[in-house]
Amino acid sequence: MDLRSRISNFIQGDVMNDAETLQHFSRDASIFERAPDVVVYPKDVEDVENLVRFAHDEKSAGRNISITARAAGTDMTGAPLTDSISLVFTKYMNRLTNIGDDFAVVEPGMLYRDFEKETLAHGELILPCYPASKGQCAIGGMLANNCGGELGLKYGKIESYIQELEVVLSDGSRAALHPLTKSELANKESKQTLEGKIYRDIHQLIESNAEAIEKARPTVTKNSAGYALWNVIDKQQGTFDLAQLISGSQGTLALITNSRLGLVHRKEHRAMLVIFLSDMEIIPEVVRRVLKFSPESFESYDDHTWKLAVRFIPELIKNMGFFKMLALGFAFIPEILMAVEGGVPKLVLMAEFAEDSKEEAIEKVREAQASLYGLHVLTKMASSPANVAKYWTIRRESFSLLRKNPLGLHASPFIDDIVVHPDDYPKFLPELNALLDEYHLIYTIAGHAGEGNFHIIPLMDLKKPEYRRIILELQPRVYKLVAKYHGSITGEHGDGIIRTPYLPLMFGERMCELFAQVKYIFDPLNILNPGKKVGGTIADIERSMIDH
């Protein structure tokens, strides 16, 4: 009996292994391809439990089997790719099951865009850590990568909004993870179950290595590399929270089946300062001056992204609707005229201010704008919804535009999510640019300028061996540079296939040994998404890289 037939005997959902399905789930938004043996769409948490128990029994019997969770497939690291069982949550486990004045309970397969429609309808609430891919991503992937996004400057990452995670552990048992008091922790540790053992062993690991863990804590604005051991114990609150380890773990420690997430009310009125830069060397000073006025977000995209947006206007119209895009097209006429007269700017910076009144938001923009006098930059205020929307449209669609394969090249995220301290821009950026210039690549830059988080996406022909060689050669050089400035190799995208082998460059061997211990404590048989976060190799990158 084949694997699909065996699993179908105990799964209420769907189990598929036809060629079309396997091909579809062999790709995400990364440079990798791995075809699963079978795709499982669980109907409910009982399906997930039964599947994990099955995999546990198979692995115990010496058979090579694993489970990799998948949501919307927008991951850029290869994390949801597997050659075993792909567990896809978006078909059935995609509901918002409860919503209150400041929280929502949601299953991992719910698309963020559908989630936000419901939260906005319930008193204008949002989960403010959504990524730029908010139109395509799902809640499970956001949690798995410890996502951040355009509002991260003010609101932080999803780790700050997790109130409870319901998970299935690697033996098929359920657990509800949330902050525990000292007495609650002792009660958990007394249980003679896998959950109890996890609490005992993780607690001991953290206490025994407290100094090394604290030293390894990233000091930049955001991080999704490794396991966040430094976040488990909150000394101020006196709590112990394993949900902080699950956030960003990319399905390697437990499978999330439900989550209770905090929501916020955004200030209703906003205005944007748009800055057009032709001199890249003044970026650090521009950022430093604007940050003094506390923008809610501070985003950027470069000239390549601008040009791609113009090239793919028909696709944008198709995605957004003709009349909405027509309105945006008219709104862009001043920028088009500016480009004709003075050329396309090298970088567009967007600083958005949110305040209690429209007047206050506009005044903040004016103050920030005035602070830039003398820097030889072009600036404008965007305060109407259409004017603000046109800039967000390009920023949010930037990676989608790259994936249209311009010039027959492939958008290749492998140095796509680095983070440094903004104060280090004057030294870091020239060194980074010099490094990239050695390879004569076409690349785009977008990201979160106010947080020092840059998404650098080269366009490459991965059929050619020289480009594949460049990936393996350039990636560690960029990460060593990031480590030199005490940054993070991934602020919000995670490790997956692409970055796992390079974690020692950021954390050192000792911390990576602790990460391996964490993985073993949660998943001793290595059932859950093996080779991601722990155990991944450069050979994994080479064997899984697409060649078409």
PDB file of N, CA and C in Angstrom, residues 383-427:
ATOM      1  N   SER A 383      -0.981  63.287   1.409  1.00  0.00           N
ATOM      2  CA  SER A 383      -1.955  63.250   2.496  1.00  0.00           C
ATOM      3  C   SER A 383      -3.304  62.687   2.071  1.00  0.00           C
ATOM      4  N   SER A 384      -3.601  62.715   0.760  1.00  0.00           N
ATOM      5  CA  SER A 384      -4.866  62.141   0.306  1.00  0.00           C
ATOM      6  C   SER A 384      -4.724  60.627   0.192  1.00  0.00           C
ATOM      7  N   PRO A 385      -5.800  59.867   0.349  1.00  0.00           N
ATOM      8  CA  PRO A 385      -5.717  58.397   0.243  1.00  0.00           C
ATOM      9  C   PRO A 385      -5.098  57.917  -1.069  1.00  0.00           C
ATOM     10  N   ALA A 386      -5.434  58.577  -2.200  1.00  0.00           N
ATOM     11  CA  ALA A 386      -4.895  58.136  -3.491  1.00  0.00           C
ATOM     12  C   ALA A 386      -3.398  58.366  -3.573  1.00  0.00           C
ATOM     13  N   ASN A 387      -2.954  59.516  -3.058  1.00  0.00           N
ATOM     14  CA  ASN A 387      -1.528  59.819  -3.112  1.00  0.00           C
ATOM     15  C   ASN A 387      -0.715  58.888  -2.227  1.00  0.00           C
ATOM     16  N   VAL A 388      -1.261  58.546  -1.049  1.00  0.00           N
ATOM     17  CA  VAL A 388      -0.563  57.616  -0.166  1.00  0.00           C
ATOM     18  C   VAL A 388      -0.565  56.213  -0.767  1.00  0.00           C
ATOM     19  N   ALA A 389      -1.695  55.806  -1.323  1.00  0.00           N
ATOM     20  CA  ALA A 389      -1.850  54.439  -1.837  1.00  0.00           C
ATOM     21  C   ALA A 389      -0.886  54.131  -2.974  1.00  0.00           C
ATOM     22  N   LYS A 390      -0.577  55.127  -3.800  1.00  0.00           N
ATOM     23  CA  LYS A 390       0.257  54.829  -4.964  1.00  0.00           C
ATOM     24  C   LYS A 390       1.657  54.386  -4.545  1.00  0.00           C
ATOM     25  N   TYR A 391       2.186  54.976  -3.477  1.00  0.00           N
ATOM     26  CA  TYR A 391       3.517  54.581  -3.016  1.00  0.00           C
ATOM     27  C   TYR A 391       3.480  53.217  -2.330  1.00  0.00           C
ATOM     28  N   TRP A 392       2.449  52.979  -1.523  1.00  0.00           N
ATOM     29  CA  TRP A 392       2.331  51.671  -0.870  1.00  0.00           C
ATOM     30  C   TRP A 392       2.140  50.562  -1.898  1.00  0.00           C
ATOM     31  N   THR A 393       1.447  50.850  -2.988  1.00  0.00           N
ATOM     32  CA  THR A 393       1.210  49.831  -4.000  1.00  0.00           C
ATOM     33  C   THR A 393       2.528  49.299  -4.558  1.00  0.00           C
ATOM     34  N   ILE A 394       3.419  50.205  -4.924  1.00  0.00           N
ATOM     35  CA  ILE A 394       4.704  49.774  -5.471  1.00  0.00           C
ATOM     36  C   ILE A 394       5.529  49.057  -4.412  1.00  0.00           C
ATOM     37  N   ARG A 395       5.561  49.584  -3.195  1.00  0.00           N
ATOM     38  CA  ARG A 395       6.355  48.943  -2.129  1.00  0.00           C
ATOM     39  C   ARG A 395       5.849  47.530  -1.862  1.00  0.00           C
ATOM     40  N   ARG A 396       4.532  47.375  -1.741  1.00  0.00           N
ATOM     41  CA  ARG A 396       3.986  46.059  -1.397  1.00  0.00           C
ATOM     42  C   ARG A 396       4.078  45.075  -2.550  1.00  0.00           C
ATOM     43  N   GLU A 397       4.081  45.592  -3.770  1.00  0.00           N
ATOM     44  CA  GLU A 397       4.119  44.715  -4.933  1.00  0.00           C
ATOM     45  C   GLU A 397       5.539  44.468  -5.420  1.00  0.00           C
ATOM     46  N   SER A 398       6.548  44.974  -4.706  1.00  0.00           N
ATOM     47  CA  SER A 398       7.913  44.956  -5.239  1.00  0.00           C
ATOM     48  C   SER A 398       8.397  43.556  -5.555  1.00  0.00           C
ATOM     49  N   PHE A 399       8.252  42.601  -4.644  1.00  0.00           N
ATOM     50  CA  PHE A 399       8.748  41.256  -4.923  1.00  0.00           C
ATOM     51  C   PHE A 399       7.875  40.554  -5.958  1.00  0.00           C
ATOM     52  N   SER A 400       6.579  40.812  -5.907  1.00  0.00           N
ATOM     53  CA  SER A 400       5.686  40.226  -6.903  1.00  0.00           C
ATOM     54  C   SER A 400       6.092  40.670  -8.303  1.00  0.00           C
ATOM     55  N   LEU A 401       6.478  41.933  -8.439  1.00  0.00           N
ATOM     56  CA  LEU A 401       6.918  42.440  -9.733  1.00  0.00           C
ATOM     57  C   LEU A 401       8.182  41.730 -10.200  1.00  0.00           C
ATOM     58  N   LEU A 402       9.105  41.489  -9.271  1.00  0.00           N
ATOM     59  CA  LEU A 402      10.344  40.812  -9.629  1.00  0.00           C
ATOM     60  C   LEU A 402      10.094  39.404 -10.138  1.00  0.00           C
ATOM     61  N   ARG A 403       9.076  38.750  -9.595  1.00  0.00           N
ATOM     62  CA  ARG A 403       8.805  37.367  -9.965  1.00  0.00           C
ATOM     63  C   ARG A 403       8.188  37.239 -11.368  1.00  0.00           C
ATOM     64  N   LYS A 404       7.957  38.381 -12.026  1.00  0.00           N
ATOM     65  CA  LYS A 404       7.466  38.323 -13.408  1.00  0.00           C
ATOM     66  C   LYS A 404       8.572  37.915 -14.383  1.00  0.00           C
ATOM     67  N   ASN A 405       9.786  37.646 -13.820  1.00  0.00           N
ATOM     68  CA  ASN A 405      10.921  37.196 -14.622  1.00  0.00           C
ATOM     69  C   ASN A 405      11.321  38.185 -15.717  1.00  0.00           C
ATOM     70  N   PRO A 406      11.601  39.433 -15.357  1.00  0.00           N
ATOM     71  CA  PRO A 406      12.033  40.389 -16.372  1.00  0.00           C
ATOM     72  C   PRO A 406      13.350  39.951 -16.994  1.00  0.00           C
ATOM     73  N   LEU A 407      13.481  40.159 -18.284  1.00  0.00           N
ATOM     74  CA  LEU A 407      14.691  39.845 -19.041  1.00  0.00           C
ATOM     75  C   LEU A 407      15.018  38.358 -18.987  1.00  0.00           C
ATOM     76  N   GLY A 408      14.035  37.522 -18.656  1.00  0.00           N
ATOM     77  CA  GLY A 408      14.289  36.091 -18.554  1.00  0.00           C
ATOM     78  C   GLY A 408      15.049  35.699 -17.308  1.00  0.00           C
ATOM     79  N   LEU A 409      15.175  36.604 -16.351  1.00  0.00           N
ATOM     80  CA  LEU A 409      15.923  36.341 -15.116  1.00  0.00           C
ATOM     81  C   LEU A 409      14.963  35.960 -13.996  1.00  0.00           C
ATOM     82  N   HIS A 410      15.504  35.338 -12.965  1.00  0.00           N
ATOM     83  CA  HIS A 410      14.706  34.842 -11.852  1.00  0.00           C
ATOM     84  C   HIS A 410      15.009  35.659 -10.604  1.00  0.00           C
ATOM     85  N   ALA A 411      13.958  36.130  -9.921  1.00  0.00           N
ATOM     86  CA  ALA A 411      14.154  36.813  -8.643  1.00  0.00           C
ATOM     87  C   ALA A 411      14.738  35.813  -7.654  1.00  0.00           C
ATOM     88  N   SER A 412      15.907  36.131  -7.115  1.00  0.00           N
ATOM     89  CA  SER A 412      16.683  35.151  -6.350  1.00  0.00           C
ATOM     90  C   SER A 412      16.971  35.657  -4.938  1.00  0.00           C
ATOM     91  N   PRO A 413      16.047  35.424  -4.003  1.00  0.00           N
ATOM     92  CA  PRO A 413      16.276  35.872  -2.633  1.00  0.00           C
ATOM     93  C   PRO A 413      17.259  34.964  -1.890  1.00  0.00           C
ATOM     94  N   PHE A 414      18.466  35.468  -1.688  1.00  0.00           N
ATOM     95  CA  PHE A 414      19.438  34.723  -0.887  1.00  0.00           C
ATOM     96  C   PHE A 414      20.231  35.646   0.037  1.00  0.00           C
ATOM     97  N   ILE A 415      20.177  36.937  -0.211  1.00  0.00           N
ATOM     98  CA  ILE A 415      20.733  37.931   0.716  1.00  0.00           C
ATOM     99  C   ILE A 415      19.649  38.979   0.970  1.00  0.00           C
ATOM    100  N   ASP A 416      18.423  38.500   1.159  1.00  0.00           N
ATOM    101  CA  ASP A 416      17.232  39.315   1.001  1.00  0.00           C
ATOM    102  C   ASP A 416      16.715  39.967   2.270  1.00  0.00           C
ATOM    103  N   ASP A 417      17.356  39.766   3.417  1.00  0.00           N
ATOM    104  CA  ASP A 417      16.671  40.188   4.640  1.00  0.00           C
ATOM    105  C   ASP A 417      17.643  40.607   5.736  1.00  0.00           C
ATOM    106  N   ILE A 418      18.723  41.268   5.375  1.00  0.00           N
ATOM    107  CA  ILE A 418      19.742  41.611   6.362  1.00  0.00           C
ATOM    108  C   ILE A 418      19.316  42.821   7.196  1.00  0.00           C
ATOM    109  N   VAL A 419      19.818  42.865   8.429  1.00  0.00           N
ATOM    110  CA  VAL A 419      19.492  43.955   9.349  1.00  0.00           C
ATOM    111  C   VAL A 419      20.774  44.451  10.007  1.00  0.00           C
ATOM    112  N   VAL A 420      20.951  45.758  10.015  1.00  0.00           N
ATOM    113  CA  VAL A 420      22.054  46.370  10.748  1.00  0.00           C
ATOM    114  C   VAL A 420      21.513  47.548  11.546  1.00  0.00           C
ATOM    115  N   HIS A 421      22.329  48.087  12.428  1.00  0.00           N
ATOM    116  CA  HIS A 421      21.926  49.271  13.172  1.00  0.00           C
ATOM    117  C   HIS A 421      21.957  50.489  12.243  1.00  0.00           C
ATOM    118  N   PRO A 422      20.896  51.296  12.207  1.00  0.00           N
ATOM    119  CA  PRO A 422      20.923  52.482  11.336  1.00  0.00           C
ATOM    120  C   PRO A 422      22.131  53.380  11.554  1.00  0.00           C
ATOM    121  N   ASP A 423      22.661  53.421  12.766  1.00  0.00           N
ATOM    122  CA  ASP A 423      23.843  54.253  13.014  1.00  0.00           C
ATOM    123  C   ASP A 423      25.064  53.757  12.246  1.00  0.00           C
ATOM    124  N   ASP A 424      25.024  52.494  11.803  1.00  0.00           N
ATOM    125  CA  ASP A 424      26.157  51.932  11.068  1.00  0.00           C
ATOM    126  C   ASP A 424      26.048  52.121   9.558  1.00  0.00           C
ATOM    127  N   TYR A 425      24.978  52.756   9.092  1.00  0.00           N
ATOM    128  CA  TYR A 425      24.816  52.972   7.648  1.00  0.00           C
ATOM    129  C   TYR A 425      26.062  53.580   6.991  1.00  0.00           C
ATOM    130  N   PRO A 426      26.657  54.638   7.567  1.00  0.00           N
ATOM    131  CA  PRO A 426      27.779  55.294   6.870  1.00  0.00           C
ATOM    132  C   PRO A 426      28.940  54.352   6.562  1.00  0.00           C
ATOM    133  N   LYS A 427      29.186  53.356   7.418  1.00  0.00           N
ATOM    134  CA  LYS A 427      30.278  52.411   7.173  1.00  0.00           C
ATOM    135  C   LYS A 427      29.775  51.162   6.446  1.00  0.00           C
TER     136      LYS A 427
END
